[in-house]
CSV table of C-alpha atoms and ligand atoms in Angstrom, one decimal:
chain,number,residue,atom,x,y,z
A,3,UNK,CA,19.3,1.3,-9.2
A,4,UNK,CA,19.0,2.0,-5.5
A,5,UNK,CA,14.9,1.0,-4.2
A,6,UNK,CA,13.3,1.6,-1.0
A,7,UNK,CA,10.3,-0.7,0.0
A,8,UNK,CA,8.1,-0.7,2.9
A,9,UNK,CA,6.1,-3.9,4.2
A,10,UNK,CA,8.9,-5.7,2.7
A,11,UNK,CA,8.8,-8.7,5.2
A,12,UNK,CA,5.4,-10.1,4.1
A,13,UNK,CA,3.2,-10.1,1.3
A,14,UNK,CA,2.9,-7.8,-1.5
A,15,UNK,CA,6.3,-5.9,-0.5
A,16,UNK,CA,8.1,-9.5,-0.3
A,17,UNK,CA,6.8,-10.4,-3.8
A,18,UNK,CA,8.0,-6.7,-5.1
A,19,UNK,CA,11.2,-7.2,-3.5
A,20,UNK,CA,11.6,-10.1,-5.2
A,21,UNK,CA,10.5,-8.9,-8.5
A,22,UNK,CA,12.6,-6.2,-8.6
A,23,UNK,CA,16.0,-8.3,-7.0
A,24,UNK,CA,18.5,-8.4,-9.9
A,25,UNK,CA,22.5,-7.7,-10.6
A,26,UNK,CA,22.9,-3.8,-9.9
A,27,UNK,CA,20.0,-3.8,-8.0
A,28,UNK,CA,20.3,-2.5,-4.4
A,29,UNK,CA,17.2,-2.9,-1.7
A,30,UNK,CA,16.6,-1.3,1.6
A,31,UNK,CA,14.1,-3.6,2.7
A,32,UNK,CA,11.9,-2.3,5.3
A,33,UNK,CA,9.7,-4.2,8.1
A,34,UNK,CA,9.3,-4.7,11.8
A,35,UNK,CA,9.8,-8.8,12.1
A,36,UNK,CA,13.6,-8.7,11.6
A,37,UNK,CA,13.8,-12.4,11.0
A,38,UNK,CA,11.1,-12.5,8.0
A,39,UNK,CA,13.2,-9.4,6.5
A,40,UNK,CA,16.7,-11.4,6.3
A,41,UNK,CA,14.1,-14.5,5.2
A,42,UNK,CA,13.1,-12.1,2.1
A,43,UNK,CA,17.0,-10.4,1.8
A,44,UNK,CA,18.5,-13.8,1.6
A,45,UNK,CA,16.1,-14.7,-1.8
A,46,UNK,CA,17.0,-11.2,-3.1
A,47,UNK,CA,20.6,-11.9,-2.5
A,48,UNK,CA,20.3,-15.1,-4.2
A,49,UNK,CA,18.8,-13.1,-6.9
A,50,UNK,CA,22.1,-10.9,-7.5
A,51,UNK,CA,20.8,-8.1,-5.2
A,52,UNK,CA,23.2,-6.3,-2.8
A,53,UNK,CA,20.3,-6.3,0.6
A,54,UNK,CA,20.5,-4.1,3.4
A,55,UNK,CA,17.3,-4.9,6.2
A,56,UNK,CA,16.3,-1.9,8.6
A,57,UNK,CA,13.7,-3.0,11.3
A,58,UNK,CA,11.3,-0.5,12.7
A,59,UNK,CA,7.9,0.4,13.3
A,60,UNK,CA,6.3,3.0,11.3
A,61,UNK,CA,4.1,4.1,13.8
A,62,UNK,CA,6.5,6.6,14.6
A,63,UNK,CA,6.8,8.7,11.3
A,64,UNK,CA,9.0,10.8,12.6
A,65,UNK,CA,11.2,8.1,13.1
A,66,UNK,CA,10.6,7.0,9.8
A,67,UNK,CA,11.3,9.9,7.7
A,68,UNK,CA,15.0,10.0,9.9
A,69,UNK,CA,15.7,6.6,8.4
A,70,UNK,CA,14.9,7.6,4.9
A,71,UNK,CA,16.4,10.4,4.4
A,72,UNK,CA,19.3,8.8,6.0
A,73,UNK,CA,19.7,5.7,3.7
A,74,UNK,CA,18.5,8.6,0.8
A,75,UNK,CA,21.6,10.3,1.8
A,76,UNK,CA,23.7,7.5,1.8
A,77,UNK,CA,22.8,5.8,-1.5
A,78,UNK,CA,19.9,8.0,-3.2
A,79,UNK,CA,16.5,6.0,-3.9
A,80,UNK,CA,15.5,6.0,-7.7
A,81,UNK,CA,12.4,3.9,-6.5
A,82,UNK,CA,10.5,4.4,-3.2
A,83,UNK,CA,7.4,1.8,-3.0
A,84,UNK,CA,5.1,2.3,0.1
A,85,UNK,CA,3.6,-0.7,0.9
A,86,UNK,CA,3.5,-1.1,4.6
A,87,UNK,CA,0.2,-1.0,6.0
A,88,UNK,CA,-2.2,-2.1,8.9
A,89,UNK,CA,-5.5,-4.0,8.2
A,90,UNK,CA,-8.1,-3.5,10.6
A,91,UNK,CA,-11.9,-4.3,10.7
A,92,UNK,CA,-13.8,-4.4,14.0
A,93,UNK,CA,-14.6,-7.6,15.6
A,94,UNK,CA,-17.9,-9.1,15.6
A,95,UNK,CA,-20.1,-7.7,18.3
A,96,UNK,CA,-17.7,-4.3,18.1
A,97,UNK,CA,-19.9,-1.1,17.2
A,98,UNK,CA,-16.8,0.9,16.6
A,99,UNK,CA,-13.2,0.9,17.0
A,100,UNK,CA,-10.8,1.4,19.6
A,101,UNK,CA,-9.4,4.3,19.6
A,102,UNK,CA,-6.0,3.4,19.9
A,103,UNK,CA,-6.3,1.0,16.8
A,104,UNK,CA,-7.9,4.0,14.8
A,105,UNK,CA,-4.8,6.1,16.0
A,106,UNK,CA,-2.6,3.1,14.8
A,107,UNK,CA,-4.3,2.2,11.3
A,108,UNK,CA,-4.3,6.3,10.3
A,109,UNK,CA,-0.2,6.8,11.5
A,110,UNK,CA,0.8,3.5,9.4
A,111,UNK,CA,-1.5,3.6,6.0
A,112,UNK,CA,-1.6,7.4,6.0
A,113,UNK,CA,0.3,9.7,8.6
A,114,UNK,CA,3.9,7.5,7.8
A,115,UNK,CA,4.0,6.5,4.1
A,116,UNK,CA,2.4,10.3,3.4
A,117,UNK,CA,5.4,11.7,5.4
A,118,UNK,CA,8.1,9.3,3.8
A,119,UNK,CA,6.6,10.2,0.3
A,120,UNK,CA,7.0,13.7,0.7
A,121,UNK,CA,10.8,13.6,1.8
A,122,UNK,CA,11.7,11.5,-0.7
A,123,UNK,CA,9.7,13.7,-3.7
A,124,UNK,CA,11.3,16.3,-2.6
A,125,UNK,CA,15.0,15.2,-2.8
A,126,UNK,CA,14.1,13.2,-6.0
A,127,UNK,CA,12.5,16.4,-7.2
A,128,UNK,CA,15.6,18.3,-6.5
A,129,UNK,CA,18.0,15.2,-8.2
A,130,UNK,CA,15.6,15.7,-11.5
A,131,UNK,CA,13.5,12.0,-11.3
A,132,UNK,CA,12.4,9.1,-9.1
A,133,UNK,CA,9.7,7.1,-8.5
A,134,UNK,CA,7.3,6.3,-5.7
A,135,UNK,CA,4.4,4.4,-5.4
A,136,UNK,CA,1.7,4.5,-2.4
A,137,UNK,CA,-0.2,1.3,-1.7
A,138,UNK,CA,-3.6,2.5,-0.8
A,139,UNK,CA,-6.5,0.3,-1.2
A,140,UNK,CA,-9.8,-0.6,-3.1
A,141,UNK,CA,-11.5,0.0,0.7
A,142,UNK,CA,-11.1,3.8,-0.2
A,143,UNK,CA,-13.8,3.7,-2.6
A,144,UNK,CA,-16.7,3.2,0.2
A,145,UNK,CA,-17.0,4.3,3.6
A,146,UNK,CA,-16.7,0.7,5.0
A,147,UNK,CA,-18.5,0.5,8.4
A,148,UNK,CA,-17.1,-2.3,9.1
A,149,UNK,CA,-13.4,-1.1,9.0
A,150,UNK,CA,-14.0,3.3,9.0
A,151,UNK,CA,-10.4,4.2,10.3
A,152,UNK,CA,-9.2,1.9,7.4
A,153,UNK,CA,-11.0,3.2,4.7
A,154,UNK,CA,-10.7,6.4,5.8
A,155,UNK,CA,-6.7,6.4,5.6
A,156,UNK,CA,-6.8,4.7,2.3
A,157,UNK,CA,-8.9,7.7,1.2
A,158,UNK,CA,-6.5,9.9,2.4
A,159,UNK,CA,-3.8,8.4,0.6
A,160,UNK,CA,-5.0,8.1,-2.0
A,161,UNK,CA,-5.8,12.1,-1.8
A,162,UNK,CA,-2.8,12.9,-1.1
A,163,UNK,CA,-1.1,10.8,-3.8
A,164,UNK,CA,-2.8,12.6,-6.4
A,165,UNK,CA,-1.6,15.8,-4.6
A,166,UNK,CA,1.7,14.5,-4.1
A,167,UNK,CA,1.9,13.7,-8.2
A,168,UNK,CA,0.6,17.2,-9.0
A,169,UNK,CA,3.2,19.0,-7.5
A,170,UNK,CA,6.1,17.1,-8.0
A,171,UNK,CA,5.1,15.5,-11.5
A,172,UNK,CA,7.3,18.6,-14.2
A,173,UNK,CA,10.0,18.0,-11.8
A,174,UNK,CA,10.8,14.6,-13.0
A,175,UNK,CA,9.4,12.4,-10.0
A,176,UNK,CA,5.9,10.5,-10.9
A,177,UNK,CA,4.0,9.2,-8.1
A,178,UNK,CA,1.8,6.3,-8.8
A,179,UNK,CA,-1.3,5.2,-6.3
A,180,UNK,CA,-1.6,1.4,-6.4
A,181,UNK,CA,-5.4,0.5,-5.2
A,182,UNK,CA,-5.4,-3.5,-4.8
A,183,UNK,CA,-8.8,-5.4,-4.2
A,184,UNK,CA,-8.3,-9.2,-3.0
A,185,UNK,CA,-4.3,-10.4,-2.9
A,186,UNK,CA,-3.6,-13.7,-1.4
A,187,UNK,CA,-1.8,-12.2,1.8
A,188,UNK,CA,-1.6,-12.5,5.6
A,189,UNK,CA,-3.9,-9.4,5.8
A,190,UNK,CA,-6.3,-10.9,3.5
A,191,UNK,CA,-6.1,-14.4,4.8
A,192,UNK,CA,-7.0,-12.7,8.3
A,193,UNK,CA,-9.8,-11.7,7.1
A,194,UNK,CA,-13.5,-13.4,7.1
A,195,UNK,CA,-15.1,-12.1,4.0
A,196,UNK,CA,-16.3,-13.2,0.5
A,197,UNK,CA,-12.5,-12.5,-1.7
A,198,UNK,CA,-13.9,-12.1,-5.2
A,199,UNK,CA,-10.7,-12.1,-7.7
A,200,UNK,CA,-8.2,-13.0,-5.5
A,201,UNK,CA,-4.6,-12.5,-6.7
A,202,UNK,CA,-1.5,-14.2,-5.9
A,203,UNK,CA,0.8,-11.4,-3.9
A,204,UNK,CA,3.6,-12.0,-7.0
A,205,UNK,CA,0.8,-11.3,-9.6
A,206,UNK,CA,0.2,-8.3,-8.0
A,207,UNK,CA,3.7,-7.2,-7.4
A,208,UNK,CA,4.4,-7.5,-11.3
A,209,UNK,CA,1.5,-5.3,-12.0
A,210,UNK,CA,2.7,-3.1,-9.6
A,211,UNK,CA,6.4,-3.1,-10.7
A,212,UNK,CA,4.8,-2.4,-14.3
A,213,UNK,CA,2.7,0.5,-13.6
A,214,UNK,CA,5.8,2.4,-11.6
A,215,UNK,CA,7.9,1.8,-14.9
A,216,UNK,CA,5.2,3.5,-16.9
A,217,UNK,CA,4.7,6.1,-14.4
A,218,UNK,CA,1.0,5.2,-14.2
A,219,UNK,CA,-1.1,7.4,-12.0
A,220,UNK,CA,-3.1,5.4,-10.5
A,221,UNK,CA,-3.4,1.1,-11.1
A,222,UNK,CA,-6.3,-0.4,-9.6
A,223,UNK,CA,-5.6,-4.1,-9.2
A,224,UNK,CA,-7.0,-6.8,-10.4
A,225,UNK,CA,-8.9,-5.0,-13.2
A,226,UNK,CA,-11.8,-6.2,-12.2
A,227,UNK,CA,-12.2,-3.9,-9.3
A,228,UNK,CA,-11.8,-0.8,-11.4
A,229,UNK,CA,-15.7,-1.2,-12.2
A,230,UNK,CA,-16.1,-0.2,-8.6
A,231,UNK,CA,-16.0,3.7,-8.8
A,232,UNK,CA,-18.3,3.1,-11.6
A,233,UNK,CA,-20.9,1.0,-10.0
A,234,UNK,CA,-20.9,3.5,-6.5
A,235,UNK,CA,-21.4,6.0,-9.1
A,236,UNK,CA,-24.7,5.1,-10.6
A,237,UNK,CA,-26.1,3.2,-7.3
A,238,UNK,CA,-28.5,5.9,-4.8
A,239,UNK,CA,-27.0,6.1,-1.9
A,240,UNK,CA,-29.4,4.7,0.0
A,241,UNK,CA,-28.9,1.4,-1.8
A,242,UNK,CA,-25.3,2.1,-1.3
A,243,UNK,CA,-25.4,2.1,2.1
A,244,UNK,CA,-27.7,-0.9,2.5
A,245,UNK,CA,-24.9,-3.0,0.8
A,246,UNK,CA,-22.3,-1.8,2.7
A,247,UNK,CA,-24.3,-2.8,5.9
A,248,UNK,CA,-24.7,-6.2,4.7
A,249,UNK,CA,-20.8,-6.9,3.9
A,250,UNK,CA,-20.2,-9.8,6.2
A,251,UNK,CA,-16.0,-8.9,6.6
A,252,UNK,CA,-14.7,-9.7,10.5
A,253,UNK,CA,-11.3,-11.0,11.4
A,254,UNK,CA,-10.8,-15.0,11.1
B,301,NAP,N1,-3.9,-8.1,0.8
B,301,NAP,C1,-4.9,-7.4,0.4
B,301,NAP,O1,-5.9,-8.0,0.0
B,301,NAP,C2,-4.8,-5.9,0.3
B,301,NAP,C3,-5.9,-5.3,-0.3
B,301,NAP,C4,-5.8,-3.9,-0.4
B,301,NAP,C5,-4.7,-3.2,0.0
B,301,NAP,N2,-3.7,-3.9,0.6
B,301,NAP,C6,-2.5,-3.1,1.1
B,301,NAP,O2,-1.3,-3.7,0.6
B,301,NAP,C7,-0.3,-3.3,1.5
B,301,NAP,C8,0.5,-4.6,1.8
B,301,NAP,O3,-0.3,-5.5,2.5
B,301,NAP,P1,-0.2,-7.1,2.5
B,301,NAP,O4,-1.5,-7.6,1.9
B,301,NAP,O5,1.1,-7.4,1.8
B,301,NAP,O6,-0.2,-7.4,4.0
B,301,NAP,P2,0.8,-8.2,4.9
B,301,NAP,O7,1.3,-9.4,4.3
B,301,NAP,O8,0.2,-8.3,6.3
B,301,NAP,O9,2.1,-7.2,5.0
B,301,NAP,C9,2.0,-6.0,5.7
B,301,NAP,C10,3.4,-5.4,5.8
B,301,NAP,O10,3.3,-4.1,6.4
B,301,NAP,C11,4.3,-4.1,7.5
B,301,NAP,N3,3.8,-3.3,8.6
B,301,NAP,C12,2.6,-3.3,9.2
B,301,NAP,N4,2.6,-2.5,10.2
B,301,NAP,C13,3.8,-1.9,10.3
B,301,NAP,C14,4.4,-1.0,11.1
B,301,NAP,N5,3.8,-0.4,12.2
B,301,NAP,N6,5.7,-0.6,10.9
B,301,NAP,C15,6.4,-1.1,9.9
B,301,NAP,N7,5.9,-2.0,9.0
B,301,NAP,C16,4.6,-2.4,9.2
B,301,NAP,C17,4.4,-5.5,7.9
B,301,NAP,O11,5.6,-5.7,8.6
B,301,NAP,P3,5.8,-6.9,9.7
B,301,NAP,O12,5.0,-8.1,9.3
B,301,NAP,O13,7.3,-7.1,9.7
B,301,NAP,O14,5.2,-6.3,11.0
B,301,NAP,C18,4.4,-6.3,6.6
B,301,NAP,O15,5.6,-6.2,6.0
B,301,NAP,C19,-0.9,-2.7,2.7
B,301,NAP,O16,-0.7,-1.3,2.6
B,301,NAP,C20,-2.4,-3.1,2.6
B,301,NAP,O17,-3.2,-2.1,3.2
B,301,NAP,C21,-3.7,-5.2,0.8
């Protein structure tokens, strides 16, 4: 089984990485800190997993989609999980963004795994089955004023994951959106903000790893957060919006 995974050198793509490292397993482990990467490819080795590491910054999806669709060609992926991503809420004292950062958050969480997803579907699609999943986030659910570009991408991944699942899914490829609240990461753990259910990064990479074998749709982790939609549901607006002014969440 051949698996791509992005954001592999830290955090929730290390702990899938090393979930999924086995005998017969082989991982292109993706990442931009080359020397975390062969940190994470030397466990999966010890793990039985044949390892190959390929550095580079998403930023440039264009770049990105080269690369897959070159390792595709050379051993095809039966797995693709997209979990590379770029936090970002505004400092304290910051009414909005910088611009660059909003052009940086949108070209990681949305513009690059959105573009990667769709190569791969497509030559999945054409081989007759695959699977991808597309780490989005829980911060989709609200417009967070306190992190907008953020939000905003998740919301668009998550968008175009549903999309993405429509047209691909009687072709034998399932696409699964993963929507994680708190994990005990070096995004989270950069972040100044109440962390209610907090999950270890390898408890959600086995939930993660789970939902992709059952080809589940969409797995909002822990399960606690799934009462979110629910809750913004019956809450006015108005009320709404009051709360999300109030979240205290800056960097550390
Ligand atoms: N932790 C949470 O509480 C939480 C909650 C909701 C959603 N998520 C989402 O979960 C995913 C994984 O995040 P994490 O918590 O595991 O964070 P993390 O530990 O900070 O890992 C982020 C990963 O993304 C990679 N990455 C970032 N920018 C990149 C770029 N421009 N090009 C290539 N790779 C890049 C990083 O690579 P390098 O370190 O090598 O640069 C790293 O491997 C993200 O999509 C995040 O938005 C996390």
């Amino acid at each position: 089984m051949a698996i791509l995974i992005t954001g592999a050198s830290s955090g929730i793509g290390a702990a899938v990485a090393l979930r999924y490292a086995a005998p017969g397993v082989s991982l292109s482990l993706w990442g931009r800190d080359a020397a975390r990467l062969a940190a994470v490819a030397t466990r999966a080795r010890e793990a039985g997993a044949s390892v190959a590491i390929v550095a580079v910054d998403i930023a440039d999806s264009a770049e990105a989609v080269r690369l897959a669709e070159a390792a595709d060609d050379a051993e095809p992926f039966d797995v693709a999980i997209l979990a590379a991503g770029r936090g970002g809420v505004r400092a304290a004292g910051q009414l909005t963004e910088d611009a660059g950062e909003v052009v940086l958050i949108t070209a990681v969480n949305l513009a690059a795994p959105a573009a990667m997803a769709s190569a791969l579907a497509g030559r999945m699609a054409a081989r007759g089955s695959g699977r991808i999943a597309l780490i989005g986030s829980t911060a989709a659910f609200f417009p967070l004023p306190q992190a907008p570009a953020y939000s905003a991408s998740k919301a668009g991944l998550a968008v175009f994951a549903s999309a993405l699942r429509l047209a691909v899914q009687s072709r034998g490829v399932s696409i699964t959106l993963v929507s994680p609240g708190f994990v005990d990461t070096p995004m989270s753990q950069g972040l100044h903000t109440a962390k209610p259910f907090l999950i270890s990064a390898d408890k959600a990479a086995g939930l993660i790893v789970a939902a992709v074998q059952r080809q589940t749709r969409h797995v909002i982790l822990p399960w606690q957060f799934a009462l979110l939609p629910l809750i913004s549901w019956l809450v006015p607006v108005f009320l709404r919006d009051r709360i999300l002014l109030r979240l205290d969440a800056r960097p550390m």
